[in-house]
Structure formats: structure tokens, C-alpha cells
């Protein structure tokens, strides 16, 4: 019995070693971060893997906060976030991290009110008051004023926010802080904030799930999550005073002003942008890469992928509710990509 | 002692030492990683109820509250049922039913936590929501029932925890009851006790062990993560209401650990883990001590000697 | 009514309460099994076992990588825990009376009671951070730490059940302690120990929390142990909290597979234990 057990142990070790070596022939790149662009990233990585079967990019949508943390700790090769890293966060990283915008997206207010199918109109201050816990019922006069003709019930509003660190949260509170000084003071702008009220869901997926299942709830998610799950979402009042619904056109319009004045590190906020036909809660989303990563093979594969994503990959945007990047921004990024060391 | 035997003892002892080393390593590692938070907040960490990652203000009171509230509530629901099951299987049920019932309780314990959570989200929460909506307005004014009927919240968490705790408490209680010397029960019956009275005497005899079994269940409830995370609502707010979404220590670690974006945040989360470790260590040790002391004294009494007449009826 | 009647009624009520508790506890069990089976069967098809996950929102796809991942991580855990657990159990059964053995026993019970999320945090600090890598190895390590005390205690109990005559006979024939244990006692207890290992495996295969920060997750199929890997439990969690109906169905299917594994292992353990008891009663 003893000799056969030792033989099986050796066999098992061989299989494991074989597995490890087979795994090493293809390039696996691990990334983690924002749930906001997860639909388009997973489409991209899938399509890219079909065209380049030896490159497997494993992206885990765990939230922008986690993405920033993991790239700082170098437990993943690249991060993804919809809130640009702060100067302190950049300083904490062991090397220089570059931001690369990938797509434009919108964060929409989603709600679930039984018997109300109309698209509601919201203004910035009203949304801020709801999330501050000052407006608590759907038939509050401030909401009814904006939505004449809609029969709003006297149900309590259940606020749904993110329980994890989120770039989607960042975009949302960035906007609310710009339109409501009290919100800026009480809550502030970050990927994870101290919410005055509400229930927490994990990821865009979690918030969408909670809103879908809880009558009377109001949350915020990236547009595609509302579209794919057929959850009602409302229009938001822009700086110009119009009530704008999120779409590819209105999000692209939000980026117009910023693209002409794009800073070199691509960190810019486009919420509450001026102009007509502009959706006020729009944002870039960024991939985070080290300028000088240790694994050059992975670096080369990642840079090649990004070049594809910024050009060919952009055609997948429309179907998934994202807006493609403006040409001028893509040109600047291709030039910036040269800074990433691939050898 | 022969040298080969000594070698054997040392070698096997070294392997066994790994267990001790692991426990120490866990405690040490947790303490090390949470140093930054311990130094900054000290004891205030346990009294502050503000959990604000933006401002770098971390207070763990909401999580302690949520953990204790959900676990104690779960215990209150689960203990009578678990004891009832233990008594039924150990004393009352026909022999043919015994094995299948034991098997079924073991199955309840073996179902993975994530499956409980899945069932919780899709079945329990909507049912609780329907229940909460049906509560009359007058009752709703009480702080115990205040808040919008979400379904997710303390009540759902406590119910799921209760179901998960029942098999633990029940099987340990069963073991404890088995070790009550037969003389106890037989003496009671000889004096004309009803079944209830005889069993009550046995339960009284085994009370230390039963308390230990209940505490074991408590320890289990304290550390449960996945099922609770999925149904408790994830809101770090101290609230008396059964309907309010709240947060437990295990759930906040599960949700926020991978994204604590700065050292202090991570240290605060690890400190919560450290406290969870210490609390479960204390609760479990106490419970084992109680169970062990009871079963040991019972074994001592099993040796034939004239037993005192137990106080029956 | 007379005191006797009152006592009798109280007793019957008590018996009814106990019987009722059994039913009350079995109701959620029935509920859960019912839902898992009915919902899970709907999504369980060949594709589930053979296909990879599809991108967000696209229907179809399966959990093939997660199923393999669970097998691999559990296998790693067993590889680590079985030797340490069994030998620790040997020590505790052979030298059980000493103070040192009591300390070991206490440590084993303590480790058993540590919440799995805390073990996950520990494993993150020890097996992930220093290597800057989420990996199947780290996940296996975390689960292995959980398995060791279970196997140690089960081994100890089973070794103690082996009749003393066997050990003493071997020692009387001049065997060393080591060979008495490993050639005589251990083989006698082996079926029970294997049962214990199988049960421990079933338990850790259902764990989610310690894997969240160790093996992480992986959309692709991988056999590289130094990479993150998908596991059924983490995948079910990810799908369950999502808003996509297709993913919800797959979550139920994954839960069904997990419950079937647990059920089969428990049944096997029962049958094996019964046979062991009969063997020992005879011999």
C-alpha cells in the first residue's frame, strides 16, 4: 500500500507542475475596480480574448475603491476607477500611476414606485435633499412641483446607495456637492462617504438589485445597469436649466467643454457641465496603470489592448449605453501610452 | 524511553504544535495590522458610532450593536427550539425516528452559508417585506417596528441566524443530555414523575452543559458572515427597530476590506476583525469549559454509588 | 382539577412542544431544499457545467471554471490540512493525558470557532500581501487553516475508539510506538478518518468569506495556482447580488450543486459510520 500511495503522490505533483507550466505560456493579466464600466470592459476583454486567445485579461468588478487599493498594493496589474485618484492616494503608491480614460458614461437616478411608469424629473438640489434625508416621501411638494401631472404616492423614499467604495458614488456626490453646498459640507466627495440615510448595496449590481426588489426606493447606477434591468430612471436638470435624459449624445455633449482643456494626467470632472443638451451627471472612467511595471510582458499586452480599446473597441460603446471618447482625447492618450514602459 | 519513541513523540508533537502556532499567529497578525487604528483611536473606537471613511473617522459602535442585537435575537428564537429538538431526539422520540432526525439536523448545519444567503435574498426578504407592510399603523409607531418596510434589516438577519444556530445548539445539547447518568432519570420515574418532570430534572442536572451549548450557538451567530451580509441592509447606524437596515462586524469586513483605500481605513477594519476574534475566543472557551465541566462531573457520578434521591415534581 | 391531572397535562404539553420544535426546525430546511431544487433544476443543463461565464448582461454561459476552481482549492486545502491534522490527532490520542495535549485540544477548538472572515483577513496578510498576488494557493491556505482542527479532532476521537487491545498487542510484540500507531491503530481507524476528511471537505467547499480576499475570482479558466481562481461559492455570491435574471438562475443552479455535494457527503458519512459501528460491535 505504501508504494502505491507514494506513486500517486508523485503523479499528483506532476499534474500540478504541468498545470502550472501550461498556465505560464499564456499571459494572464489581473485587474480590479469600478463596476461602472464592467459591462463594456467584460465585453472588451471577451472580444479581445477571442481575437488574441493567449491574452486573458481577468477583470473583477469590485468597486473603484477596491481597484485603487489593489493597484496601490500591487495585488493586481491594473486598476479601474470612475473617481480619479487623489494626490495623497497617488503618493501612497510605490510607483507612478497613470490615468487613461476609456469611455464616457452617465450615472442616473433609478427608482421603483409601484404604479408609476412615467419618467420623473429631478433637480440637483432635490436629489441632494433626498440623499441628505430631508425629503422623505415621494409626494413631497418639491418633487411634485417638478412632475406636474404624475400621481406620486405618499410612500416613504428608501434611499439606496453603495456599501462599497465606488467611483459611481464619487461621480454622484461630486455632482450633488456642486449643486448643494450643504451636501458638500455634510457628506463630501469621495469613493466612500458617510451616508446620512439609506440602505447599502454592493456594486452597481447590488444597488440595481436592491432598487428592483424594493418598492419606494431611489438609488443611483450607471446607465447601462438601468437599461439592462429595465429599471425606471429619471431625467436631471442641467446647469442650463433643461431636464436632460442620459443618452450617448447628451453624455458626449458633457465632455465637449472638457476635451478642449484636457489636463496632461487626464484627471478631470465633467459633472454639471455648462451648455445645451448636456447630461449633468456624466463622467470619464479611467484605467490605472503603473508607468514602469515590473512585468514587461504583461505591460506590452496591456498597452496593445488599450490601443485596441481606444480605437476599435469604441464601437461597442453605443449598444451598451456608453459614449465613445472624443477624437481629441484619444489622440492625447495614444501619445501618453508611449510613456508606459513595455521593455 | 526508547529513542525511537521519543522521536515519535517529538515529531507528532511538533505537528500538533502547529495548531497552537496558528491561533497565536492569527492573533498576532491581526494586532499587527490594526496597530495604526489602535494607536489613533484607542478605546473611543468602541464608543463612537460614526463610520466615515472620507473624514478618516472610524467608530465601531454600529457594528458591535448590530452583531450583538442580531445574535442575541437569534439566540432568543433558536434556543427553545434547539432544546426542544435535543430533548425530543434524546428522550422522547421512537428509536426508528432517531437516526433520520439526527441526519436532518446535521443537514441543516451542513448547508453552506451562501445558500442560506441566496434563499434569504430571494425568499425570506420578500416574505418579511410583506409581513412588515401588513403590520398595522398603530404598532408601526413603536421604535421596535419603525422605518420603511424594506424586507432587508435586523429581523431577516436574526431569523436566518436563528435557523443556522439551531443545529449547533441542538446537537451539543443532545450530547450533554446523553451524559446525564441514567440513575437521575430512573430515580425520578421511580418516584412517579411525569415525563416532563423527569426530563426537567435531567435538564437541571445538565444545566451547565446546556448553557455551554447555548453559548456555542451564540459564538456561531457572532461570526456568521455571508448569510447576514446579504439580508441585513448594510447601513452602519445604531437602531432599535427590527425593520432598520443595520450592519455587523463580519459583514462590514466582507464588504469593505478589499477597498480600504488607505492605511487607517484598513487598520480600522482589521481592528474590528481583531475584536471579533477575541470575542468569539472568549465565548467559545467559556462554553467549552462549561460543557467539559458538566460532562466530567457526570462521568464521575456514573461510578456506582448510592445516588441521592433527586427532587422530583 | 387534581394536581395529578395538571401535571399530566403539563407533561403532554411539553412533549408536544418538543415535537413541535422538530417540525419548526424542519420547515426552513424543507423550504430551502425546495427552492434550491426547483429553482436550480431550471438552470441546470450541460452548458452550466461546460461553459465559461458570459459578459455582463449576455444570457447563457456557465460555471465550468468555478466548479474546477472549487475542486482545486479544496484539494489544496486537503493537501495542507490532512497531514497536519491526522498527525496532530495521533499526538492527542497517544499522549492525551498531558497538559500539553490539553493545550493543543484547546487550540484546536479555538481555531474551530474562529469566524471564517477573520481567517480570510489573516490569510490575506500572510499569503496575499507578501506575494502581491491573489492566488488559488492563498485560497487553499485559508481553507486549509479551517480544515486542520476539524481533522485533528475527528482523528483523535476515532483513534481513541480503536480497542486498546490492538495497540497493546502491537507494543507487547516489541513494536515502537510509531509503528504501533501507523501500522496497526491508524489503519483500523482509517475508514472513520477518511469519513471525517470527506465531511471536512464538504464543509469547506461551501465556504465563501475566506475566499473573498484570497483566491478572489477569475472570469477565465486557469490551472495556474499562483493566479486568482473562480470558485462556486464566490461566483454564486457575485451572481446573487446582481440584478440580472440569468445570473440569478445560475446562482440557484450553483447552490443546487453545492447542496447536492453536501448531501452526498453527509449520506456517505452516515453509511460509513453505521458500518464502522457494526464492525466495532462485532470485533
XYZ file of N, CA, C and O in Angstrom, chain A residues 62 65-66 69-70 72 89 92 156 158 163-165 187 190 192-196 198-200 202 210 213-215, chain B residues 50-54 121-122 129 148 150 152 233-235 237 245 247 254-256 258-263 265-266:
224
model
N -15.212 45.053 -8.470
C -15.374 45.080 -7.020
C -15.535 46.491 -6.486
O -15.596 46.696 -5.294
N -13.081 51.894 -5.226
C -12.247 51.953 -4.016
C -11.318 50.750 -3.952
O -10.123 50.865 -3.668
N -11.878 49.554 -4.208
C -11.055 48.349 -4.181
C -10.012 48.395 -5.284
O -8.872 47.962 -5.095
N -7.188 50.564 -4.161
C -6.449 49.883 -3.098
C -5.556 48.796 -3.650
O -4.398 48.654 -3.281
N -6.154 47.967 -4.546
C -5.397 46.827 -5.057
C -4.232 47.262 -5.937
O -3.184 46.615 -5.937
N -2.583 50.068 -5.584
C -1.570 50.598 -4.663
C -0.774 49.460 -4.034
O 0.433 49.537 -3.872
N -3.500 59.618 -2.595
C -3.525 58.221 -2.996
C -2.392 57.915 -3.961
O -1.755 56.864 -3.894
N 0.819 57.456 -2.139
C 0.960 56.224 -1.363
C 1.411 55.050 -2.216
O 1.844 54.033 -1.709
N -42.848 56.183 1.667
C -41.520 56.618 2.100
C -40.519 56.376 0.987
O -40.602 55.390 0.268
N -37.038 55.104 0.066
C -35.908 54.344 0.582
C -34.694 54.675 -0.265
O -34.648 54.326 -1.435
N -22.556 50.262 -0.693
C -21.941 49.900 0.586
C -20.437 49.754 0.410
O -19.701 49.636 1.379
N -19.973 49.719 -0.825
C -18.534 49.579 -1.062
C -17.975 50.878 -1.637
O -18.724 51.770 -2.013
N -16.679 50.976 -1.705
C -16.016 52.174 -2.207
C -16.213 52.269 -3.710
O -15.841 51.367 -4.447
N -21.547 65.747 3.587
C -21.160 64.433 3.094
C -19.788 64.445 2.423
O -18.946 63.617 2.702
N -15.980 61.641 -2.162
C -15.001 60.563 -2.043
C -15.624 59.306 -2.625
O -16.800 59.316 -2.976
N -16.037 56.555 -0.901
C -16.909 56.002 0.152
C -17.211 57.135 1.106
O -16.304 57.770 1.619
N -18.477 57.400 1.326
C -18.834 58.537 2.183
C -19.720 58.063 3.322
O -20.227 56.940 3.318
N -19.910 58.969 4.280
C -20.763 58.673 5.421
C -22.182 59.093 5.065
O -22.551 60.252 5.195
N -22.991 58.149 4.561
C -24.331 58.483 4.092
C -25.260 58.806 5.258
O -25.346 58.037 6.201
N -25.974 59.937 5.187
C -26.902 60.271 6.272
C -28.062 59.286 6.377
O -28.654 59.144 7.432
N -30.258 55.619 4.409
C -30.383 54.692 3.303
C -29.794 53.316 3.544
O -29.213 53.015 4.574
N -29.967 52.472 2.514
C -29.532 51.081 2.546
C -28.358 50.931 1.588
O -28.321 51.605 0.563
N -27.408 50.044 1.891
C -26.222 49.894 1.054
C -26.282 48.645 0.202
O -26.609 47.566 0.679
N -23.959 46.286 -2.770
C -22.569 46.089 -3.159
C -22.420 46.173 -4.662
O -22.922 45.319 -5.387
N -31.180 45.881 -5.441
C -31.994 46.351 -4.313
C -33.144 47.219 -4.786
O -34.280 47.083 -4.315
N -35.937 45.318 -6.259
C -36.741 44.499 -5.368
C -37.470 45.283 -4.291
O -38.286 44.716 -3.574
N -37.147 46.571 -4.131
C -37.740 47.322 -3.021
C -38.644 48.432 -3.527
O -38.167 49.433 -4.033
N -39.953 48.291 -3.331
C -40.873 49.355 -3.758
C -40.616 50.625 -2.963
O -40.385 50.578 -1.766
N -19.684 56.841 14.582
C -19.517 57.445 13.263
C -18.504 56.638 12.465
O -17.377 56.451 12.896
N -18.934 56.135 11.311
C -18.021 55.382 10.445
C -17.886 56.190 9.169
O -18.692 56.061 8.259
N -16.887 57.054 9.110
C -16.776 57.986 7.998
C -15.423 57.848 7.328
O -14.452 58.474 7.751
N -15.327 57.040 6.264
C -14.035 56.852 5.606
C -13.492 58.137 4.996
O -12.285 58.298 4.889
N -14.405 59.055 4.607
C -13.928 60.295 3.984
C -13.124 61.115 4.981
O -12.019 61.571 4.715
N -32.127 36.206 0.342
C -32.417 37.342 -0.535
C -33.701 37.125 -1.320
O -34.522 38.038 -1.439
N -33.871 35.932 -1.868
C -34.975 35.770 -2.820
C -36.259 35.261 -2.217
O -37.307 35.381 -2.830
N -40.804 41.459 3.936
C -41.306 42.751 3.485
C -42.834 42.744 3.494
O -43.468 43.699 3.939
N -39.273 52.315 7.116
C -39.944 51.804 5.918
C -39.778 50.296 5.818
O -38.754 49.745 6.233
N -38.593 47.481 4.282
C -37.685 47.138 3.198
C -37.557 45.643 2.987
O -37.180 45.192 1.931
N -35.103 43.857 3.903
C -33.755 43.674 4.449
C -33.693 44.414 5.777
O -34.266 45.473 5.929
N -28.887 44.708 5.040
C -29.082 46.083 4.582
C -27.851 46.963 4.621
O -27.833 48.027 4.023
N -26.801 46.548 5.316
C -25.520 47.238 5.235
C -25.576 48.730 5.509
O -25.110 49.545 4.716
N -26.164 49.119 6.627
C -26.216 50.524 6.993
C -25.659 50.692 8.403
O -26.249 50.206 9.355
N -25.765 52.088 11.258
C -26.489 53.000 12.117
C -27.047 52.219 13.281
O -27.597 51.150 13.091
N -32.295 48.667 8.338
C -31.078 48.024 7.847
C -29.939 48.371 8.792
O -29.798 49.520 9.186
N -25.778 46.787 10.396
C -24.505 46.263 9.916
C -23.859 45.444 11.012
O -23.969 45.785 12.185
N -16.359 41.995 5.242
C -16.556 41.343 3.947
C -16.795 42.365 2.843
O -16.281 42.235 1.737
N -17.571 43.412 3.147
C -17.917 44.372 2.111
C -16.817 45.364 1.811
O -16.632 45.763 0.671
N -16.087 45.818 2.830
C -15.206 46.959 2.614
C -13.732 46.623 2.642
O -12.898 47.490 2.428
N -11.583 44.793 0.715
C -10.714 44.871 -0.457
C -10.556 46.287 -0.956
O -9.808 46.549 -1.873
N -11.293 47.243 -0.389
C -11.187 48.561 -0.969
C -10.830 49.621 0.042
O -10.930 50.781 -0.266
N -10.434 49.211 1.246
C -9.989 50.221 2.201
C -8.819 50.931 1.567
O -7.733 50.388 1.456
N -9.059 52.153 1.084
C -8.067 52.768 0.206
C -6.936 53.456 0.941
O -6.070 54.017 0.311
N -6.923 53.431 2.263
C -5.744 53.968 2.935
C -5.455 53.154 4.190
O -6.282 52.387 4.651
N -4.262 53.356 4.725
C -3.774 52.512 5.817
C -4.682 52.546 7.028
O -4.937 51.524 7.655
N -7.923 53.188 7.240
C -9.181 52.501 6.960
C -8.976 50.994 7.108
O -9.724 50.300 7.783
N -7.906 50.493 6.480
C -7.627 49.066 6.560
C -7.388 48.653 8.000
O -7.907 47.644 8.475
